[in-house]
Structures are given as C-alpha cells and as structure tokens.
Amino acid sequence: MDGRHGTWGRILHVDLSTGEVEEERPDAPFYERFLGGLGLGAKVLWDRHRPGTGARDPESIVGVLPGLLADSGAVFCGRFLVVGKSPASGGWCEANGGGRFGPALKRCGVDGLFVRGAADRPATLVLDGTGARIEDASDLWGLDAIETEAVLRARHGAGAQVATIGGAGERGSALAGVVTDRGRIAARGGLGGVLGWKRLKAVVARGDRRIGVADRARVTALTRAFLRRTPPESPVQPFLDDRLLHLFGWYMRSSPVQLRSPAFLFRAAMARFGTSFLTAMSALDGDAPVRNWGGISDRDFPPERARRIGPEILHGLEFRKYGCASCPLKCGAEVRWTSPEGVEHASHRPEYETLTALGTLCCVDDLQVILRMNDLCNRAGMDTISAGSAVAFAMDCFEAGVLSAADADGLDLRFGNAAAAEALVARMARREGLGDLLADGVRAAAHRIGPGAEALAVHCGGIETPMHDPKYDPGFLPVYAWDPSPGRHTIASFQYNELQHLEATFRRASSPGLLSLRRSRFQAEGKGECVAVGAFYRMLLDVAGGCLFGTQIGGGLPLCAWMDAVTGIERSPDDRLVDGERVYQLRHAFNVREGLHARRDQIPHPRVWGRPSLEGGPHRGVTLDLEGYARSWYEALRWDPVTDLPPPEHLRAIDLPEVVEALGGPAGDQGAAYSKSMV
C-alpha cells in the first residue's frame, strides 16, 4: 500500500519497556481482508497478543487506530478506536472516541499504533510523520486530562492533537478511558487504566501528511449528494421542545402500534439538542433505567423530575455548538455553569448516557451537580456510564443495608442525594475510601463487599450496563449480553435498524415496516438475525472510523461506496457486510481463545431482562425471553453452544482460516474445552 488508496501500509509497534519502535508493513491481502480501523486492530491483536496475557500484564497490547475513511473527504468518518484486553471483562475491548484526534493520527502516516510493555517512568508518545519517539512525562503525571492536553498542545504546537489519560487512568481504574478534545472520551472497558499501568500518559499526533484516495472526485460527489439529502437545518427544528418530546415519549410508551422511528425527526432533535433530547422522553417511555434498574419511573423519577435535567434547560446553558472532525451535524455543544464557589466554568454539554447514568439511574435531578460530575469525569478520564452505575450500585447497597454508614465513608448514600453522589464520584476518581472499591467496576466491588452485593451489581460480563433498557428495545439484549465487547449500546438494536434502513443496502437485512405491533418486539424467534446484520454493519462503521449518528439521520450514509472510492477495490454491499462479519467473528474468537464462553461468562443481570418483572411503569410485567434470544443469536452468528464457535466451513467461507487453524470448530479440539452446557 502506498498512501494513495486510503491506507499507508504502515503500522507502528512501540515497546515501552525497551523504547524500541518497530515498523510493520503489511501486504495488500492483509488490507483487503481487514481494511483499517477496528478490522486492523482485531487482526493485529489476534496475531500479537499472547493468549492468557492479562490486561494489566506489561506484555498486554493496546492499539490506537484511525479509521479507513479518516481524512478522506467522507463525512461522519473522523472517529478513532482504542483496542485491547479489558480489565473489567477479561476479554476483547474496543473504545470509540470522537474529537479531532483520528484524522491527526492518520496524518502521521500510520494506519495504527500499538504499545506493549511498561515504561519505567511516565511517558508520552509523539508521532510526527517520521516515526514515534518516547518523551518523559513525569511533569504531566498528576495533571488532569484537560490540563495535560493544554500543556502538550503548547509544547508541540496548536496543530497537535492529544489523546491522554487523567487521574483515573493513572491509578489503573477499570472505569478509565482515553480523552481527547477537552473531554471527549473513548470510555468503555477500562483501556485508559491499562495505559496507566503502562505509565503511558498521552499520545501526541502532529503529522501533516494527507492520505490519498483512489478516486477523489467520486468521494466528493458521494459526500455532496449525501449532504444534500441530510441538511442539518429542518423545518420542524424550531418546534421541538419539552412538550413535543414528552408527547412523543408518551405515544411510544402507551400505543400498541409502533411507528417506525423517523430519521428526519432524529436529525432535527440531534441538531438542536444533541443526545440530551432523549433524557426526559426516555424516562417517560421506559428507555432509561431508573434507580439502579430496579425503579419505576412514574414513582421514582416522574416526568417533572426528568425535565429538570432535560434538553430545554441544558439548551439555555449553551454558548457554542461543537462537532467532531468531518461532522456536518454538530450534535455537541459547550455549556457554561457556575461552581458553588461562584466560579464560572465551561465544559462539553453532557450526553444522554451521562445525564441518565448520573441522573435518572441515581434519582438525581440537580443539573448543576450533574454538570460538575460530568466535568470531574472528563478531567479524570472516567467513563460516566460506569461511574453513574457504580454510584447507583452503592446507593442500592446502602439502602439495602449491605453497606453501612461507616462503609460509605459517612456519606448518606440514599437515592436522590446529589451531594453524596458528587462526593462519591470524586472519591472514585482519586481511589479513596469507598471510591477505591468502586473504581474497578461493580462486579469487582460486589466480590469485595460480599453477601448481598452481587444481586445489586448490574453489569453484563463485567461491564456496567448502558442507559437503554432492553425491555423497551429488546434488540439491545443480545449485544449487551453476548457481544465480544459486552455492555455496548452502540452496536445494534431494533431502533437503530429502523433509522438506518439497512434493507435498502443489504440483501440480508429485513425491513421492519412502517408500523409494527408493540408486543411483536418481545418475540425472540428470528430476532437474532436482524440484530446480527446491524452488528456486522457496525463493524464496517468502526473499520471506517464512522459515527453511528451519521447512519441514523436519513439519506443513506454511502459507507460502502466511500470504501470503494477510497480503496479502489469495488465490492458489492453484501460482500462488504461479510467484511464486517469477519471482524465480528475475529473479535469473538479472541475471547474464545482467552477461555471465555459468551453464554457462560457474559450473563446479563436479571434486572436488565426483567426478572423479577416490575410492578408498575412502562415495563410493568415485562420479562424478556433470555433463552429464546440466546438461541436466536447463536443461530444468526452460527455459534455452536458447546464450543462457542462457528463451524470451520463458515469460518473459511468468511476468510478466517487462522481461527480454524488455532481453535478448530465443533469437530475440533475445542469441544473438550467447552463441554459445559449453556447456562
């Protein structure tokens, strides 16, 4: 590869223990199979991450990768990936980040950066287009993520982009991510904590090499046509307010006939409010979990409380719109808020997941406190989903008598106590007191607390569960539970498929129709295939460095056509979907090689699927068919319930002979290793 077809043909491997930098130049067939971004990351970790190596072992590998379409002229394709082994789940992990770091890394002339080993003192990796060098970062250790970025940009020039860890990462927290753009975080799975164990404080990208593409005119034409179909301004945008969103939420909650999610309305709401438009509406319709997944929204967090942290009030605090690299939508924003000391601060507007995890889940409706907790997490480099889940778990334990007042550091950890929630988040960032116990996630905390705690620790395979309830959209259940990187809300769901209109691109995708019966969503039979197609499409998106929201605003994101135009390799959309499945199955094979079995080791907490069912609210009496969804998912993925692998002939058909060679199939050597029946 020569830099003219979307890839540089160059991967850097840095050993932090020795300071050695190795340059790898894969051949053309490597790129044809794995393309870039997540695909490249999955292949390199499969080849180089020694089986059985723990996430916190010095020899574990963490990769940082731009997408295939980064800096190519394709819009919504500026995101980057961090990949490695999760200290929380013990298996495969990818974390997805926005901002402007992805294209900057691509401009350094690399398709991926991988680090192993551990530095003997804090270190920074600097890439400038000629290679990578290690610099001493002792003076940065102890600075928060936003302070670190400011220092490094001043040191290396305003054009430098920085990906860094904060205090949570320095302390090895399994809730820590990688921070860019003053608070955008590749958050999930704890890879920031792994970098902390390696004493890698930051990666600085300051390259200026523009990637070439096979057909620049075609890329430009595809982009212009897509933008004409999806203008950010919408006639309905000025009419969107709390009342209209409340009405829509009430319809989604109560109507037995469900309308296909309208992409034009999603686009308008995102342009006006960002993901915060969902906050109050989701508490009403049942999308948002309440009171550590055990509450009833009508009773514990009714609409009048949800609106206190909803889009209208946040919109009034905005002073600047924000968009990641190559984003025409600009769904982010910066807001101003005042500390208790009277000092004015500016930060990124909290996303829906943050508002719900730190708000609805904990029954906290004080927006000023949530803004402060969000800023604290951004500076510490801590995942707000997991942080909020840990607070809600602690509150549940406190009210159930599992944690005493002494265990809780004297905090009154009753649900709704905003001051106590804020104090606990600060303790988690610093690993102090109860915060130290929670800093590695609720599964690890429950194990340390002992009897009574495990029943209250809501997670999927060790990863705290996201803020979209599968009892509202059961399409989330298979990917929360059995995805190789469990507990992810960005992989696939029924609603995503409705917004993405995948049936217009892929023959394997089925149309959800304009109208559907609400009760049909709870029928598990055949639903695995629908979610699997969405998951394979998501893999393509992560190969490209694409944004999920770009696929949901209508207009049909020309992802496959962009790939053809950039690489110069023409493939049908259905063949591209096979490329996505190849990445999906390789991630899963990584876990199988590590001794994990999805159905045995990634059991979702009963509250997630409705056992016991709730006595009121939008999910009254709803219990999902967990076994039915498991069967349907395994059928769609062709996983054998014993070996957890597809048959060898299927692995060869999707061009994964290395998995067959290493692990075999149902008839191979793995059968004895995984002889336990499905849980």
XYZ file of C-alpha atoms in Angstrom:
679
model
C 0.000 0.000 0.000
C 1.353 3.408 -0.918
C -0.850 6.030 0.737
C -2.920 6.545 -2.407
C -5.741 4.186 -1.504
C -6.793 5.173 1.997
C -4.025 3.342 3.853
C -0.334 3.985 4.358
C 0.677 0.339 4.599
C 2.481 1.198 7.831
C 1.835 0.160 11.434
C 3.987 1.164 14.400
C 4.687 -1.091 17.380
C 6.266 0.535 20.422
C 7.739 -1.385 23.341
C 7.542 0.973 26.307
C 9.840 -1.232 28.373
C 12.757 -1.054 25.959
C 11.940 2.069 23.943
C 12.136 0.095 20.699
C 9.921 1.123 17.771
C 9.121 -1.484 15.147
C 7.621 -0.609 11.786
C 5.360 -3.210 10.213
C 4.372 -3.047 6.560
C 1.522 -5.487 5.879
C 0.861 -6.656 2.338
C -2.128 -5.850 0.146
C -4.112 -9.020 1.043
C -3.920 -8.012 4.728
C -5.658 -4.711 3.953
C -8.153 -6.315 1.591
C -9.323 -8.590 4.412
C -9.190 -6.215 7.379
C -9.216 -2.761 5.742
C -8.376 -0.482 8.685
C -9.667 0.837 11.997
C -11.311 -1.894 14.062
C -10.546 -4.590 11.486
C -6.850 -3.833 11.545
C -6.903 -3.685 15.347
C -8.631 -7.052 15.658
C -6.154 -8.730 13.319
C -3.039 -7.287 14.988
C -4.214 -8.262 18.463
C -5.132 -11.720 17.227
C -1.639 -12.122 15.792
C 0.398 -10.456 18.542
C -1.466 -10.539 21.877
C -0.174 -13.678 23.575
C -3.115 -15.839 24.762
C -3.582 -15.735 28.516
C -1.858 -12.373 28.939
C -3.765 -10.322 31.500
C -4.964 -6.827 30.712
C -2.620 -5.389 33.353
C 0.312 -7.584 32.394
C 3.143 -5.459 30.966
C 3.064 -7.561 27.796
C -0.571 -6.795 27.049
C -1.062 -4.746 23.900
C -3.184 -1.643 23.402
C -3.812 -0.251 19.921
C -4.866 3.238 18.864
C -6.256 3.450 15.338
C -7.788 5.944 12.913
C -10.471 4.703 10.564
C -10.035 3.718 6.952
C -12.001 6.783 5.813
C -10.335 9.273 8.166
C -9.224 12.464 6.394
C -10.533 11.139 3.057
C -13.325 13.654 2.446
C -16.057 11.304 3.690
C -18.191 12.988 6.353
C -19.042 11.434 9.735
C -15.792 9.451 9.496
C -13.390 11.145 11.908
C -13.542 8.819 14.911
C -10.738 6.685 16.339
C -10.567 3.352 18.172
C -8.649 2.102 21.179
C -8.427 -1.696 21.316
C -7.020 -4.155 23.820
C -7.968 -6.570 26.556
C -10.413 -5.212 29.110
C -9.502 -5.350 32.808
C -13.251 -5.309 33.536
C -14.496 -8.119 31.269
C -11.273 -10.067 30.841
C -11.858 -10.230 27.096
C -11.813 -8.227 23.906
C -12.392 -4.495 24.230
C -12.735 -1.562 21.896
C -13.493 2.004 22.921
C -14.641 4.557 20.382
C -13.709 8.244 20.587
C -14.522 11.401 18.657
C -12.930 14.815 18.551
C -10.156 15.532 16.062
C -7.542 13.023 17.081
C -8.376 10.330 14.490
C -7.549 12.326 11.339
C -4.490 13.809 13.073
C -3.180 10.297 13.766
C -3.825 9.329 10.153
C -1.794 12.354 9.026
C 1.214 10.919 10.857
C 1.467 8.364 8.072
C 0.316 5.366 10.120
C -2.693 3.079 9.979
C -2.321 2.091 13.602
C -0.169 2.448 16.704
C 0.297 -0.435 19.159
C 2.042 -0.306 22.516
C 3.239 -3.058 24.807
C 5.432 -3.195 27.873
C 5.545 -0.625 30.661
C 7.728 2.453 30.892
C 9.914 2.861 33.984
C 8.634 6.432 34.367
C 5.636 8.335 32.965
C 5.936 8.663 29.194
C 4.394 10.415 26.224
C 4.480 9.058 22.670
C 4.940 11.705 19.984
C 4.190 10.947 16.324
C 5.140 13.496 13.687
C 5.010 11.673 10.370
C 8.561 10.314 10.505
C 8.015 7.836 13.298
C 7.369 7.718 17.033
C 9.527 8.835 19.917
C 9.108 8.452 23.650
C 9.343 11.558 25.824
C 9.462 11.844 29.601
C 6.057 12.813 31.024
C 6.955 12.983 34.707
C 5.898 16.624 34.785
C 2.468 15.672 33.400
C 1.715 12.837 35.816
C -0.903 14.126 38.210
C -2.399 16.649 35.802
C -5.969 16.080 34.726
C -6.758 15.244 31.104
C -7.742 18.773 30.099
C -4.663 20.290 31.730
C -2.459 17.670 30.052
C -3.872 18.446 26.629
C -3.263 22.168 27.111
C 0.376 21.632 28.140
C 1.131 19.253 25.274
C -0.509 21.457 22.650
C 1.502 24.416 23.905
C 4.645 22.272 23.778
C 4.099 20.709 20.360
C 2.080 23.382 18.558
C -1.576 24.288 18.271
C -1.998 21.834 15.395
C -1.044 18.873 17.599
C -3.872 16.624 18.739
C -3.655 14.796 22.052
C -5.126 11.562 23.406
C -4.437 11.279 27.117
C -5.439 9.656 30.364
C -6.470 11.506 33.510
C -6.147 10.645 37.158
C -8.451 7.621 36.942
C -6.214 6.119 34.268
C -3.050 6.917 36.217
C -4.478 4.957 39.141
C -5.292 1.973 36.930
C -9.067 2.232 37.237
C -11.107 -0.211 35.176
C -13.518 2.692 34.559
C -10.869 4.837 32.831
C -10.805 5.815 29.167
C -8.748 7.905 26.758
C -9.556 11.611 26.478
C -9.336 13.997 23.512
C -10.682 17.457 22.741
C -11.017 18.612 26.349
C -13.384 15.892 27.445
C -14.377 13.591 24.582
C -13.639 10.084 25.837
C -13.080 6.668 24.282
C -14.536 5.492 27.520
C -15.778 1.949 27.849
C -13.953 -1.134 29.082
C -11.091 0.353 31.120
C -8.353 0.696 28.500
C -7.339 4.060 29.969
C -6.498 2.168 33.156
C -4.367 -0.273 31.149
C -2.397 2.664 29.738
C -1.997 3.909 33.292
C -0.445 0.590 34.285
C 1.906 1.028 31.349
C 2.646 4.595 32.538
C 1.756 5.995 29.114
C 0.256 9.394 29.848
C -0.535 10.540 26.319
C -0.128 10.148 22.585
C 0.548 13.323 20.593
C -0.213 13.355 16.853
C 1.300 16.234 14.880
C 1.575 14.918 11.333
C 0.729 16.858 8.180
C 0.592 14.110 5.523
C -2.761 13.972 3.737
C -3.895 10.486 2.794
C -4.566 9.761 -0.860
C -7.649 8.054 -2.252
C -8.222 6.093 -5.418
C -10.995 8.319 -6.786
C -11.157 11.742 -5.145
C -13.880 13.020 -7.482
C -16.159 10.112 -6.604
C -15.606 10.601 -2.863
C -16.507 14.277 -3.251
C -19.597 13.539 -5.326
C -20.848 10.945 -2.837
C -20.312 13.338 0.049
C -22.099 16.237 -1.636
C -25.059 14.080 -2.588
C -25.387 12.786 0.967
C -25.234 16.297 2.430
C -27.969 17.469 0.048
C -30.198 14.672 1.336
C -29.483 15.425 5.001
C -29.387 19.178 5.631
C -28.728 19.911 9.338
C -31.494 22.505 9.372
C -35.047 21.145 9.441
C -38.462 22.850 9.273
C -39.530 21.000 12.429
C -36.473 22.024 14.426
C -37.885 25.282 15.887
C -40.961 23.400 17.134
C -39.010 20.814 19.105
C -39.402 21.444 22.807
C -40.117 19.568 26.013
C -43.832 19.378 25.288
C -43.450 17.788 21.858
C -40.799 15.365 23.068
C -42.994 14.495 26.054
C -45.896 13.776 23.702
C -43.734 11.554 21.518
C -42.451 9.700 24.582
C -45.991 9.151 25.821
C -47.003 7.723 22.438
C -44.021 5.332 22.406
C -44.920 4.247 25.934
C -48.626 3.648 25.520
C -49.503 2.838 21.916
C -49.863 -0.857 20.997
C -48.972 0.105 17.395
C -45.465 1.480 16.983
C -44.397 3.815 14.196
C -41.026 3.236 12.588
C -38.559 5.710 14.114
C -38.491 8.767 11.832
C -34.930 9.669 10.794
C -35.843 13.272 9.917
C -37.089 13.860 13.463
C -33.990 12.251 14.942
C -31.801 14.527 12.785
C -33.693 17.653 13.824
C -33.576 16.754 17.519
C -29.871 15.951 17.368
C -29.058 19.214 15.620
C -30.962 21.207 18.232
C -30.285 19.355 21.484
C -27.747 16.621 20.796
C -28.347 13.328 22.537
C -29.786 15.193 25.540
C -33.101 15.347 23.651
C -33.671 11.771 24.817
C -33.258 12.377 28.543
C -36.742 13.310 29.756
C -38.505 11.415 26.967
C -36.640 8.195 27.763
C -37.505 8.367 31.452
C -41.150 8.526 30.395
C -41.247 5.837 27.716
C -39.090 3.316 29.574
C -35.884 3.599 27.560
C -33.990 4.995 30.585
C -33.339 2.710 33.577
C -34.252 4.150 36.980
C -32.930 3.549 40.499
C -30.185 1.072 39.594
C -32.508 -0.720 37.157
C -34.927 -1.612 39.938
C -37.092 1.509 39.958
C -40.316 2.604 38.332
C -40.109 5.905 36.502
C -43.653 7.007 37.409
C -42.852 6.619 41.094
C -39.086 7.156 41.399
C -38.302 9.632 38.600
C -41.529 11.033 37.120
C -41.575 13.445 34.143
C -41.451 16.620 36.233
C -38.133 15.479 37.736
C -36.761 14.202 34.435
C -37.379 17.578 32.786
C -35.092 19.236 35.346
C -32.159 17.539 33.619
C -33.732 17.584 30.146
C -32.880 19.271 26.855
C -34.626 22.627 27.265
C -32.810 23.629 30.419
C -29.460 22.449 29.023
C -30.098 24.314 25.790
C -30.318 27.518 27.801
C -26.770 26.996 29.066
C -25.184 26.556 25.619
C -22.813 29.116 24.196
C -21.145 27.225 21.336
C -22.010 24.280 19.085
C -19.430 21.534 18.752
C -18.739 18.943 16.093
C -16.103 16.236 15.794
C -13.818 16.022 12.770
C -15.736 15.784 9.459
C -19.089 16.209 11.210
C -21.730 18.361 9.486
C -24.339 17.793 12.215
C -22.535 19.287 15.242
C -24.599 17.447 17.821
C -22.278 18.526 20.621
C -22.190 21.821 22.443
C -20.315 23.658 25.149
C -22.170 24.954 28.180
C -21.433 27.411 30.971
C -22.173 26.657 34.595
C -21.189 28.070 37.969
C -19.485 26.237 40.829
C -20.729 26.547 44.423
C -17.838 28.976 44.960
C -19.289 31.272 42.312
C -16.659 30.490 39.667
C -17.931 30.210 36.085
C -16.854 27.095 34.173
C -17.239 25.867 30.599
C -17.409 22.224 29.535
C -18.928 19.872 27.000
C -22.683 19.501 27.315
C -23.399 16.138 28.969
C -24.616 13.401 26.650
C -27.794 11.392 27.223
C -25.843 8.463 28.679
C -24.196 10.789 31.201
C -27.409 12.570 32.172
C -29.157 9.247 32.686
C -26.327 7.383 34.450
C -25.510 10.210 36.858
C -29.115 11.434 36.985
C -32.009 9.085 36.312
C -30.228 5.912 37.435
C -29.314 7.538 40.760
C -32.578 9.528 41.010
C -30.562 12.770 40.987
C -32.348 15.722 39.385
C -29.914 18.541 40.266
C -28.498 19.591 36.893
C -25.726 21.718 38.385
C -24.413 18.717 40.305
C -24.578 16.525 37.176
C -22.623 19.173 35.236
C -19.944 19.135 37.913
C -19.798 15.326 37.991
C -19.555 15.253 34.198
C -16.658 17.706 34.259
C -14.965 15.741 37.019
C -15.250 12.524 34.988
C -13.955 14.241 31.838
C -10.933 15.569 33.695
C -10.263 12.249 35.443
C -10.834 10.375 32.169
C -13.572 8.240 33.707
C -16.478 6.605 31.880
C -19.670 8.356 33.002
C -21.850 5.300 32.287
C -19.780 3.136 34.602
C -19.300 5.924 37.153
C -23.046 6.528 37.423
C -23.694 2.793 37.573
C -21.190 2.439 40.415
C -22.874 5.250 42.365
C -26.314 3.692 41.821
C -24.978 0.300 42.944
C -23.533 1.864 46.111
C -26.826 3.643 46.804
C -28.728 0.377 46.380
C -26.312 -1.404 48.724
C -26.640 1.406 51.274
C -30.437 1.374 51.275
C -30.473 -2.432 51.458
C -28.136 -2.427 54.468
C -25.334 -4.166 52.567
C -23.133 -1.075 53.086
C -23.127 0.619 56.468
C -22.610 4.327 57.081
C -19.006 3.534 58.018
C -18.536 1.543 54.786
C -19.888 4.566 52.883
C -17.265 6.937 54.346
C -20.021 8.666 56.293
C -21.924 9.602 53.119
C -25.715 9.434 53.162
C -25.973 7.307 50.038
C -29.701 7.274 49.657
C -31.067 7.503 46.118
C -31.503 11.120 45.070
C -28.789 12.563 47.333
C -26.935 14.681 44.774
C -24.227 15.888 47.166
C -23.373 12.329 48.195
C -23.261 11.208 44.560
C -20.852 14.016 43.695
C -18.617 13.230 46.664
C -18.517 9.543 45.726
C -17.592 10.259 42.095
C -14.694 12.387 43.352
C -13.565 9.535 45.615
C -13.727 7.100 42.696
C -11.524 9.364 40.567
C -8.951 9.555 43.379
C -9.398 5.903 44.503
C -10.119 6.951 48.072
C -12.225 5.083 50.610
C -15.345 3.535 49.102
C -14.308 5.111 45.804
C -11.271 2.828 45.655
C -13.506 -0.208 46.000
C -15.799 1.024 43.182
C -13.039 2.177 40.812
C -12.734 -1.242 39.161
C -16.443 -1.587 38.482
C -19.479 -3.041 40.159
C -18.631 -6.704 39.573
C -15.252 -6.377 41.287
C -16.794 -4.232 44.031
C -19.556 -6.741 44.727
C -16.991 -9.513 45.028
C -15.086 -7.480 47.627
C -18.184 -6.347 49.561
C -19.539 -9.857 49.918
C -23.001 -11.283 50.654
C -25.935 -9.326 49.288
C -23.919 -7.124 46.940
C -23.831 -9.347 43.856
C -27.609 -9.235 43.489
C -27.405 -5.439 43.192
C -24.405 -5.227 40.818
C -25.959 -4.587 37.401
C -23.498 -5.430 34.638
C -23.083 -7.550 31.526
C -19.930 -9.647 31.525
C -18.204 -7.259 33.935
C -19.107 -4.068 32.035
C -21.692 -1.746 33.553
C -24.900 -1.815 31.530
C -25.652 1.186 29.261
C -28.604 3.508 29.658
C -31.017 1.975 27.137
C -33.342 -0.634 28.613
C -33.763 -3.830 26.548
C -37.281 -4.101 27.947
C -38.012 -1.027 25.809
C -35.943 -2.172 22.794
C -35.126 -5.895 23.106
C -32.669 -5.559 20.211
C -30.152 -4.318 22.749
C -30.278 -7.553 24.741
C -28.097 -9.829 22.533
C -25.310 -7.257 22.123
C -25.374 -6.181 25.779
C -25.095 -9.806 26.795
C -23.080 -11.696 24.178
C -21.143 -9.222 22.062
C -17.375 -9.856 22.333
C -17.172 -6.415 23.978
C -20.271 -6.680 26.184
C -22.388 -3.887 27.603
C -22.297 -1.696 24.480
C -25.297 0.387 23.408
C -23.696 1.452 20.106
C -23.556 -1.936 18.354
C -27.108 -2.690 17.241
C -30.769 -2.552 18.221
C -34.187 -2.696 16.596
C -34.477 1.089 16.651
C -31.070 1.502 15.013
C -32.169 -0.780 12.186
C -35.326 1.305 11.733
C -33.309 4.514 11.447
C -30.549 3.052 9.268
C -32.802 1.475 6.593
C -30.269 -1.328 6.077
C -32.716 -3.246 3.897
C -32.085 -0.665 1.161
C -28.398 -1.650 1.035
C -28.003 -5.275 2.126
C -29.994 -8.248 0.896
C -29.538 -9.983 4.227
C -31.323 -7.149 6.065
C -35.083 -7.313 6.523
C -37.451 -4.352 6.561
C -39.067 -3.562 9.921
C -42.022 -1.997 8.127
C -43.646 1.367 8.725
C -45.852 0.062 11.535
C -45.437 -2.808 13.971
C -47.249 -4.213 16.984
C -45.545 -3.372 20.250
C -45.876 -6.935 21.531
C -44.029 -8.295 18.470
C -40.799 -6.718 19.761
C -40.779 -9.174 22.659
C -40.913 -12.277 20.471
C -37.385 -13.692 20.373
C -37.701 -16.111 17.461
C -35.797 -14.915 14.398
C -34.758 -11.623 16.010
C -31.092 -12.605 16.284
C -30.644 -12.282 12.514
C -31.989 -8.730 12.499
C -29.586 -7.656 15.251
C -26.661 -9.576 13.734
C -26.942 -7.675 10.439
C -26.892 -4.423 12.391
C -23.848 -5.615 14.346
C -21.925 -6.521 11.179
C -22.781 -3.115 9.754
C -21.464 -1.542 12.939
C -18.153 -3.356 12.385
C -17.925 -1.751 8.947
C -18.579 1.609 10.542
C -15.762 1.066 13.042
C -13.468 -0.074 10.258
C -14.163 3.257 8.569
C -13.922 5.382 11.718
C -17.564 6.297 11.220
C -20.097 7.855 13.569
C -23.257 5.960 14.492
C -25.331 9.133 14.275
C -24.392 9.620 10.625
C -26.176 6.367 9.839
C -29.362 7.386 11.658
C -30.235 10.807 10.226
C -31.695 9.631 6.920
C -30.232 9.862 3.457
C -28.427 6.537 3.499
C -24.790 7.023 4.529
C -22.826 5.836 1.450
C -20.377 3.870 3.564
C -19.720 1.005 1.145
C -19.458 3.329 -1.864
C -16.976 5.535 0.014
C -14.901 2.443 0.796
C -14.850 1.504 -2.893
C -13.880 5.018 -3.965
C -11.153 5.367 -1.337
C -9.548 1.940 -1.737
C -10.118 1.467 -5.461
C -11.466 -2.016 -4.725
C -15.039 -2.499 -5.931
C -17.090 -4.837 -3.750
C -20.823 -5.296 -3.519
C -22.514 -4.091 -0.332
C -23.254 -7.711 0.552
C -19.564 -8.543 0.266
C -18.787 -5.554 2.472
C -21.205 -6.943 5.050
C -19.143 -10.143 5.015
C -16.099 -7.939 5.726
C -17.998 -6.703 8.771
C -18.827 -10.226 9.916
C -15.167 -11.221 9.535
C -14.209 -8.525 12.038
C -17.057 -9.514 14.364
C -16.141 -13.189 14.386
C -12.431 -12.460 14.887
C -13.225 -10.355 17.976
C -15.303 -13.235 19.287
C -12.565 -15.771 18.502
C -10.173 -13.641 20.583
C -12.444 -14.237 23.584
C -12.792 -17.959 22.894
C -9.002 -18.211 22.762
C -8.895 -16.486 26.164
C -11.124 -19.196 27.609
C -14.329 -17.154 27.666
C -17.709 -18.519 26.624
C -20.321 -15.888 25.842
C -23.330 -17.692 27.341
C -21.396 -18.965 30.343
C -19.331 -15.905 31.220
C -21.416 -12.952 29.978
C -24.703 -13.409 31.808
C -26.710 -10.178 31.939
C -28.052 -9.134 35.314
C -31.678 -10.293 35.782
C -32.947 -6.721 36.156
C -31.784 -5.997 32.598
C -34.166 -8.534 31.093
C -36.944 -8.229 33.648
C -36.632 -10.774 36.408
C -38.412 -10.091 38.616
C -40.698 -8.001 36.459
C -41.581 -4.519 37.625
C -44.935 -3.869 39.276
C -45.628 -0.580 37.522
C -44.429 1.929 34.956
C -43.846 1.349 31.238
C -42.359 -2.139 31.832
C -44.989 -3.473 34.186
C -44.989 -7.245 33.963
C -42.374 -7.410 31.159
C -39.840 -10.257 31.279
C -37.800 -10.942 28.153
C -37.186 -14.472 26.911
C -33.451 -14.648 27.637
C -33.071 -18.251 26.496
C -35.037 -17.540 23.320
C -32.850 -14.563 22.454
C -29.733 -16.629 23.163
C -30.866 -19.374 20.783
C -31.785 -16.862 18.094
C -28.470 -15.027 18.475
C -26.400 -18.202 18.342
C -28.273 -19.321 15.239
C -27.644 -15.997 13.481
C -23.932 -15.998 14.403
C -23.673 -19.761 13.753
C -22.022 -20.268 17.119
C -22.059 -23.805 18.466
C -23.460 -23.771 22.037
C -20.624 -26.010 23.242
C -17.529 -24.642 21.502
C -18.922 -21.097 21.125
C -17.527 -21.039 17.576
C -18.995 -21.155 14.072
C -18.289 -24.356 12.125
C -14.941 -24.445 10.306
C -16.606 -24.262 6.898
C -18.268 -20.971 7.817
C -15.036 -19.516 9.173
C -13.314 -20.439 5.915
C -16.202 -19.014 3.882
C -15.736 -15.599 5.532
C -11.947 -15.902 5.101
C -10.814 -16.618 8.661
C -8.600 -19.692 8.189
C -6.366 -18.556 11.065
C -9.206 -19.094 13.522
C -9.829 -22.603 12.222
C -6.125 -23.363 12.484
C -5.856 -22.022 16.035
C -9.161 -23.113 17.568
C -10.785 -25.659 15.305
C -14.559 -25.903 15.369
C -17.316 -28.096 16.750
C -15.473 -31.149 15.484
C -12.055 -29.857 16.567
C -10.043 -29.851 19.771
C -12.129 -27.131 21.375
C -15.032 -29.458 22.032
C -13.447 -30.867 25.190
C -12.500 -27.434 26.464
C -16.054 -26.138 26.263
C -18.102 -29.155 27.194
C -20.234 -27.275 29.724
C -23.800 -26.797 28.602
C -25.303 -23.374 28.013
C -26.205 -21.580 31.229
